[in-house]
PDB file of C-alpha atoms in Angstrom:
ATOM      1  CA  MET A   1     122.476  51.988  47.869  1.00  0.00           C
ATOM      2  CA  LYS A   2     122.156  51.423  51.458  1.00  0.00           C
ATOM      3  CA  SER A   3     123.725  54.844  51.881  1.00  0.00           C
ATOM      4  CA  LYS A   4     121.185  56.710  49.811  1.00  0.00           C
ATOM      5  CA  VAL A   5     118.657  54.824  51.423  1.00  0.00           C
ATOM      6  CA  GLN A   6     120.227  55.964  54.886  1.00  0.00           C
ATOM      7  CA  GLU A   7     120.597  59.572  53.757  1.00  0.00           C
ATOM      8  CA  TYR A   8     116.995  59.873  52.736  1.00  0.00           C
ATOM      9  CA  LEU A   9     116.031  58.572  56.001  1.00  0.00           C
ATOM     10  CA  LYS A  10     118.582  60.950  57.979  1.00  0.00           C
ATOM     11  CA  LYS A  11     116.945  64.175  55.677  1.00  0.00           C
ATOM     12  CA  PRO A  12     113.494  64.120  57.940  1.00  0.00           C
ATOM     13  CA  ILE A  13     115.445  63.948  61.078  1.00  0.00           C
ATOM     14  CA  LYS A  14     117.636  66.744  60.070  1.00  0.00           C
ATOM     15  CA  ILE A  15     114.435  68.783  59.327  1.00  0.00           C
ATOM     16  CA  MET A  16     112.693  67.430  62.322  1.00  0.00           C
ATOM     17  CA  SER A  17     115.744  68.566  64.865  1.00  0.00           C
ATOM     18  CA  LYS A  18     115.750  72.214  63.100  1.00  0.00           C
ATOM     19  CA  LYS A  19     111.834  72.716  63.718  1.00  0.00           C
ATOM     20  CA  ILE A  20     112.387  71.430  67.455  1.00  0.00           C
ATOM     21  CA  LEU A  21     115.111  73.821  67.971  1.00  0.00           C
ATOM     22  CA  ILE A  22     113.509  76.666  66.197  1.00  0.00           C
ATOM     23  CA  MET A  23     110.442  75.560  68.942  1.00  0.00           C
ATOM     24  CA  VAL A  24     112.813  75.499  71.914  1.00  0.00           C
ATOM     25  CA  THR A  25     114.143  78.905  71.189  1.00  0.00           C
ATOM     26  CA  LEU A  26     110.784  80.306  70.701  1.00  0.00           C
ATOM     27  CA  ILE A  27     109.498  79.134  74.026  1.00  0.00           C
ATOM     28  CA  GLY A  28     112.766  80.262  75.769  1.00  0.00           C
ATOM     29  CA  MET A  29     112.355  83.757  74.436  1.00  0.00           C
ATOM     30  CA  MET A  30     108.816  83.974  75.632  1.00  0.00           C
ATOM     31  CA  MET A  31     109.531  82.273  79.087  1.00  0.00           C
ATOM     32  CA  LEU A  32     112.356  85.202  79.614  1.00  0.00           C
ATOM     33  CA  GLN A  33     109.938  87.610  78.103  1.00  0.00           C
ATOM     34  CA  SER A  34     107.588  86.896  80.990  1.00  0.00           C
ATOM     35  CA  CYS A  35     110.382  87.321  83.472  1.00  0.00           C
ATOM     36  CA  THR A  36     109.904  90.987  85.537  1.00  0.00           C
ATOM     37  CA  VAL A  37     112.257  92.444  88.192  1.00  0.00           C
ATOM     38  CA  GLN A  38     110.289  93.564  91.119  1.00  0.00           C
ATOM     39  CA  ASP A  39     110.699  96.757  93.219  1.00  0.00           C
ATOM     40  CA  SER A  40     111.855  96.677  96.180  1.00  0.00           C
ATOM     41  CA  GLN A  41     108.782  96.627  98.902  1.00  0.00           C
ATOM     42  CA  PRO A  42     107.418 100.059  99.293  1.00  0.00           C
ATOM     43  CA  SER A  43     107.808 101.568 102.526  1.00  0.00           C
ATOM     44  CA  ASN A  44     103.893 101.784 102.875  1.00  0.00           C
ATOM     45  CA  ILE A  45     103.639  97.833 102.859  1.00  0.00           C
ATOM     46  CA  VAL A  46     104.011  96.231 106.085  1.00  0.00           C
ATOM     47  CA  ASN A  47     104.795  92.374 105.983  1.00  0.00           C
ATOM     48  CA  ASN A  48     101.065  91.517 106.503  1.00  0.00           C
ATOM     49  CA  ASN A  49     100.203  93.394 103.681  1.00  0.00           C
ATOM     50  CA  THR A  50      98.462  95.912 105.603  1.00  0.00           C
ATOM     51  CA  VAL A  51      98.834  98.926 103.718  1.00  0.00           C
ATOM     52  CA  ILE A  52      99.956 102.487 105.714  1.00  0.00           C
ATOM     53  CA  GLY A  53      99.306 105.857 104.138  1.00  0.00           C
ATOM     54  CA  GLU A  54     102.452 108.426 104.333  1.00  0.00           C
ATOM     55  CA  VAL A  55     101.750 111.419 105.234  1.00  0.00           C
ATOM     56  CA  PHE A  56     103.661 114.762 105.157  1.00  0.00           C
ATOM     57  CA  GLU A  57     102.895 118.180 106.583  1.00  0.00           C
ATOM     58  CA  VAL A  58     104.026 121.601 105.295  1.00  0.00           C
ATOM     59  CA  THR A  59     103.522 125.220 106.201  1.00  0.00           C
ATOM     60  CA  ARG A  60     103.383 127.644 103.408  1.00  0.00           C
ATOM     61  CA  SER A  61     102.239 131.057 102.826  1.00  0.00           C
ATOM     62  CA  PHE A  62     100.853 132.407  99.261  1.00  0.00           C
ATOM     63  CA  THR A  63     102.417 135.921  98.472  1.00  0.00           C
ATOM     64  CA  PRO A  64     102.752 137.565  95.436  1.00  0.00           C
ATOM     65  CA  ALA A  65     106.119 136.995  95.959  1.00  0.00           C
ATOM     66  CA  ASN A  66     105.904 133.175  95.136  1.00  0.00           C
ATOM     67  CA  ASN A  67     103.389 134.052  92.692  1.00  0.00           C
ATOM     68  CA  PHE A  68     100.668 132.345  95.136  1.00  0.00           C
ATOM     69  CA  SER A  69     102.368 128.921  94.612  1.00  0.00           C
ATOM     70  CA  ASN A  70     104.649 126.370  96.647  1.00  0.00           C
ATOM     71  CA  LEU A  71     106.539 123.474  95.394  1.00  0.00           C
ATOM     72  CA  VAL A  72     106.512 120.871  97.952  1.00  0.00           C
ATOM     73  CA  ALA A  73     109.377 118.546  97.117  1.00  0.00           C
ATOM     74  CA  PHE A  74     108.731 114.868  98.581  1.00  0.00           C
ATOM     75  CA  PRO A  75     111.252 113.365 100.993  1.00  0.00           C
ATOM     76  CA  HIS A  76     111.716 110.268  98.660  1.00  0.00           C
ATOM     77  CA  THR A  77     110.018 109.313  95.593  1.00  0.00           C
ATOM     78  CA  ILE A  78     106.759 108.227  95.185  1.00  0.00           C
ATOM     79  CA  TYR A  79     105.598 105.644  92.538  1.00  0.00           C
ATOM     80  CA  ALA A  80     104.160 107.215  89.264  1.00  0.00           C
ATOM     81  CA  SER A  81     100.810 105.478  89.767  1.00  0.00           C
ATOM     82  CA  ASP A  82     100.570 106.412  93.503  1.00  0.00           C
ATOM     83  CA  MET A  83      97.948 109.307  93.650  1.00  0.00           C
ATOM     84  CA  ILE A  84      98.015 111.802  96.173  1.00  0.00           C
ATOM     85  CA  LEU A  85      95.246 114.111  98.443  1.00  0.00           C
ATOM     86  CA  VAL A  86      96.116 117.373  99.839  1.00  0.00           C
ATOM     87  CA  TYR A  87      94.120 118.625 102.591  1.00  0.00           C
ATOM     88  CA  ARG A  88      94.378 122.171 104.273  1.00  0.00           C
ATOM     89  CA  LEU A  89      93.730 122.905 108.006  1.00  0.00           C
ATOM     90  CA  SER A  90      90.684 125.299 108.134  1.00  0.00           C
ATOM     91  CA  GLY A  91      90.195 125.769 111.791  1.00  0.00           C
ATOM     92  CA  VAL A  92      89.688 123.846 114.876  1.00  0.00           C
ATOM     93  CA  SER A  93      86.417 122.607 116.604  1.00  0.00           C
ATOM     94  CA  SER A  94      86.067 121.370 119.946  1.00  0.00           C
ATOM     95  CA  GLY A  95      89.877 120.802 120.102  1.00  0.00           C
ATOM     96  CA  ALA A  96      89.629 118.697 116.820  1.00  0.00           C
ATOM     97  CA  ASP A  97      91.477 119.607 113.292  1.00  0.00           C
ATOM     98  CA  ILE A  98      89.229 120.405 110.664  1.00  0.00           C
ATOM     99  CA  TRP A  99      90.747 119.425 107.464  1.00  0.00           C
ATOM    100  CA  LYS A 100      89.451 120.545 103.787  1.00  0.00           C
ATOM    101  CA  LEU A 101      90.224 118.511 100.688  1.00  0.00           C
ATOM    102  CA  LEU A 102      91.752 120.386  97.697  1.00  0.00           C
ATOM    103  CA  PRO A 103      90.610 121.699  95.476  1.00  0.00           C
ATOM    104  CA  GLU A 104      88.551 124.251  97.502  1.00  0.00           C
ATOM    105  CA  THR A 105      86.893 126.996  96.032  1.00  0.00           C
ATOM    106  CA  TYR A 106      85.337 130.019  97.824  1.00  0.00           C
ATOM    107  CA  TYR A 107      83.102 132.489  96.330  1.00  0.00           C
ATOM    108  CA  THR A 108      81.812 135.776  96.434  1.00  0.00           C
ATOM    109  CA  SER A 109      78.413 137.031  97.950  1.00  0.00           C
ATOM    110  CA  THR A 110      77.431 137.332  94.182  1.00  0.00           C
ATOM    111  CA  GLY A 111      78.283 134.051  93.362  1.00  0.00           C
ATOM    112  CA  THR A 112      81.684 134.381  91.181  1.00  0.00           C
ATOM    113  CA  LEU A 113      84.744 132.776  92.149  1.00  0.00           C
ATOM    114  CA  ASP A 114      86.645 134.529  94.639  1.00  0.00           C
ATOM    115  CA  PHE A 115      89.622 132.222  94.962  1.00  0.00           C
ATOM    116  CA  ARG A 116      90.676 128.534  95.211  1.00  0.00           C
ATOM    117  CA  TYR A 117      93.366 126.508  96.259  1.00  0.00           C
ATOM    118  CA  ASP A 118      94.634 123.611  94.225  1.00  0.00           C
ATOM    119  CA  PHE A 119      97.358 121.355  93.174  1.00  0.00           C
ATOM    120  CA  ASP A 120      99.192 119.210  90.870  1.00  0.00           C
ATOM    121  CA  PHE A 121     101.883 116.785  91.471  1.00  0.00           C
ATOM    122  CA  THR A 122     104.970 114.312  89.966  1.00  0.00           C
ATOM    123  CA  LYS A 123     106.382 111.499  91.919  1.00  0.00           C
ATOM    124  CA  TYR A 124     108.883 114.172  92.947  1.00  0.00           C
ATOM    125  CA  ASP A 125     106.821 116.830  94.170  1.00  0.00           C
ATOM    126  CA  ALA A 126     103.581 118.715  94.848  1.00  0.00           C
ATOM    127  CA  SER A 127     102.630 122.281  93.388  1.00  0.00           C
ATOM    128  CA  ILE A 128      99.884 123.663  95.648  1.00  0.00           C
ATOM    129  CA  TYR A 129      98.757 127.139  94.716  1.00  0.00           C
ATOM    130  CA  MET A 130      96.004 129.832  94.758  1.00  0.00           C
ATOM    131  CA  ASP A 131      93.538 130.651  92.021  1.00  0.00           C
ATOM    132  CA  GLY A 132      91.602 133.606  91.785  1.00  0.00           C
ATOM    133  CA  PHE A 133      90.823 137.311  91.170  1.00  0.00           C
ATOM    134  CA  ASP A 134      92.649 139.643  92.771  1.00  0.00           C
ATOM    135  CA  LEU A 135      94.658 137.350  95.119  1.00  0.00           C
ATOM    136  CA  ALA A 136      96.700 139.881  97.015  1.00  0.00           C
ATOM    137  CA  THR A 137      93.427 141.382  98.614  1.00  0.00           C
ATOM    138  CA  VAL A 138      92.565 137.566  99.892  1.00  0.00           C
ATOM    139  CA  SER A 139      92.447 137.750 103.913  1.00  0.00           C
ATOM    140  CA  ASN A 140      95.923 136.787 105.364  1.00  0.00           C
ATOM    141  CA  ASN A 141      93.746 134.101 107.185  1.00  0.00           C
ATOM    142  CA  TYR A 142      93.416 132.395 104.174  1.00  0.00           C
ATOM    143  CA  ARG A 143      96.881 133.055 102.772  1.00  0.00           C
ATOM    144  CA  LEU A 144      99.758 132.909 105.340  1.00  0.00           C
ATOM    145  CA  ASN A 145     101.113 130.304 107.319  1.00  0.00           C
ATOM    146  CA  GLN A 146      98.664 127.952 105.817  1.00  0.00           C
ATOM    147  CA  VAL A 147      98.821 124.203 107.089  1.00  0.00           C
ATOM    148  CA  LEU A 148      98.674 121.203 104.351  1.00  0.00           C
ATOM    149  CA  ARG A 149      98.764 117.777 104.662  1.00  0.00           C
ATOM    150  CA  ILE A 150      99.901 115.248 101.679  1.00  0.00           C
ATOM    151  CA  VAL A 151      98.447 111.966 101.780  1.00  0.00           C
ATOM    152  CA  ILE A 152      99.934 109.444  99.544  1.00  0.00           C
ATOM    153  CA  ILE A 153      97.532 107.097  98.539  1.00  0.00           C
ATOM    154  CA  PRO A 154      99.169 103.626  97.185  1.00  0.00           C
ATOM    155  CA  ALA A 155      98.487 102.812  93.461  1.00  0.00           C
ATOM    156  CA  ASN A 156      96.421  99.838  94.085  1.00  0.00           C
ATOM    157  CA  PHE A 157      93.989 101.675  96.240  1.00  0.00           C
ATOM    158  CA  SER A 158      93.730 104.958  94.270  1.00  0.00           C
ATOM    159  CA  ASN A 159      91.552 103.426  91.168  1.00  0.00           C
ATOM    160  CA  LYS A 160      89.194 101.505  93.270  1.00  0.00           C
ATOM    161  CA  THR A 161      85.611 102.313  91.935  1.00  0.00           C
ATOM    162  CA  SER A 162      84.026 101.240  95.318  1.00  0.00           C
ATOM    163  CA  LEU A 163      86.259 103.291  97.678  1.00  0.00           C
ATOM    164  CA  GLN A 164      85.955 102.083 101.433  1.00  0.00           C
ATOM    165  CA  TYR A 165      86.738 105.482 102.890  1.00  0.00           C
ATOM    166  CA  ASP A 166      85.481 109.109 102.140  1.00  0.00           C
ATOM    167  CA  ILE A 167      88.304 110.992 100.682  1.00  0.00           C
ATOM    168  CA  ASN A 168      86.617 114.188 101.649  1.00  0.00           C
ATOM    169  CA  ASP A 169      87.087 113.338 105.322  1.00  0.00           C
ATOM    170  CA  TYR A 170      90.701 113.262 106.699  1.00  0.00           C
ATOM    171  CA  SER A 171      89.886 111.143 109.441  1.00  0.00           C
ATOM    172  CA  SER A 172      88.333 108.751 106.834  1.00  0.00           C
ATOM    173  CA  VAL A 173      91.223 108.186 105.213  1.00  0.00           C
ATOM    174  CA  ALA A 174      93.693 108.097 108.105  1.00  0.00           C
ATOM    175  CA  ASN A 175      91.877 105.644 109.584  1.00  0.00           C
ATOM    176  CA  TYR A 176      91.367 103.562 106.590  1.00  0.00           C
ATOM    177  CA  PHE A 177      95.175 103.654 105.608  1.00  0.00           C
ATOM    178  CA  LYS A 178      96.509 103.513 109.324  1.00  0.00           C
ATOM    179  CA  ILE A 179      97.795 106.855 109.724  1.00  0.00           C
ATOM    180  CA  ASP A 180      99.012 107.941 112.872  1.00  0.00           C
ATOM    181  CA  ASN A 181      98.987 111.425 113.252  1.00  0.00           C
ATOM    182  CA  SER A 182     101.280 111.871 116.188  1.00  0.00           C
ATOM    183  CA  LYS A 183     103.895 110.488 113.747  1.00  0.00           C
ATOM    184  CA  VAL A 184     103.386 113.035 110.485  1.00  0.00           C
ATOM    185  CA  LEU A 185     106.406 113.991 108.840  1.00  0.00           C
ATOM    186  CA  LYS A 186     106.682 117.659 108.675  1.00  0.00           C
ATOM    187  CA  ILE A 187     108.784 118.452 106.010  1.00  0.00           C
ATOM    188  CA  ASN A 188     110.096 122.324 104.822  1.00  0.00           C
TER     189      ASN A 188
END
């Protein structure tokens, strides 16, 4: 009789131990799933978490031979969530460079589109191109030897709703992201 009572008492313990084992397994799986692998620290983050933007400069011509388009390969892969801004050197005033943010559009005297500069990008490169009517007749001043700056905006700054810098003003962006214009990387 004693053995039947002992077996009866052991039965809930077996059920309980199975439930505890299942709960421990589930908790362990949840903990493992929450683990992540961190990427190495991006080159534009300094130890004190100050963000430094990256800038690449290229000189390109837009001609019928290249279909008025240029593909600029980045020297390294940027994060897929990063954003880029492209500026074109449009002139110099009192010794200071004048940079215009792309897209940049020019109209005829009648108000119709003459041509524009635009771009798209991936984490590997940027395609900078001209769009418009009869691009071959656009003045060489706008097509040949155009100096372009590509600014990498780190992901955590590209989605802010209240920007603390004016993206239309290259100097504002350069100041905010601590860009040293003497160290802009020129790429081919």
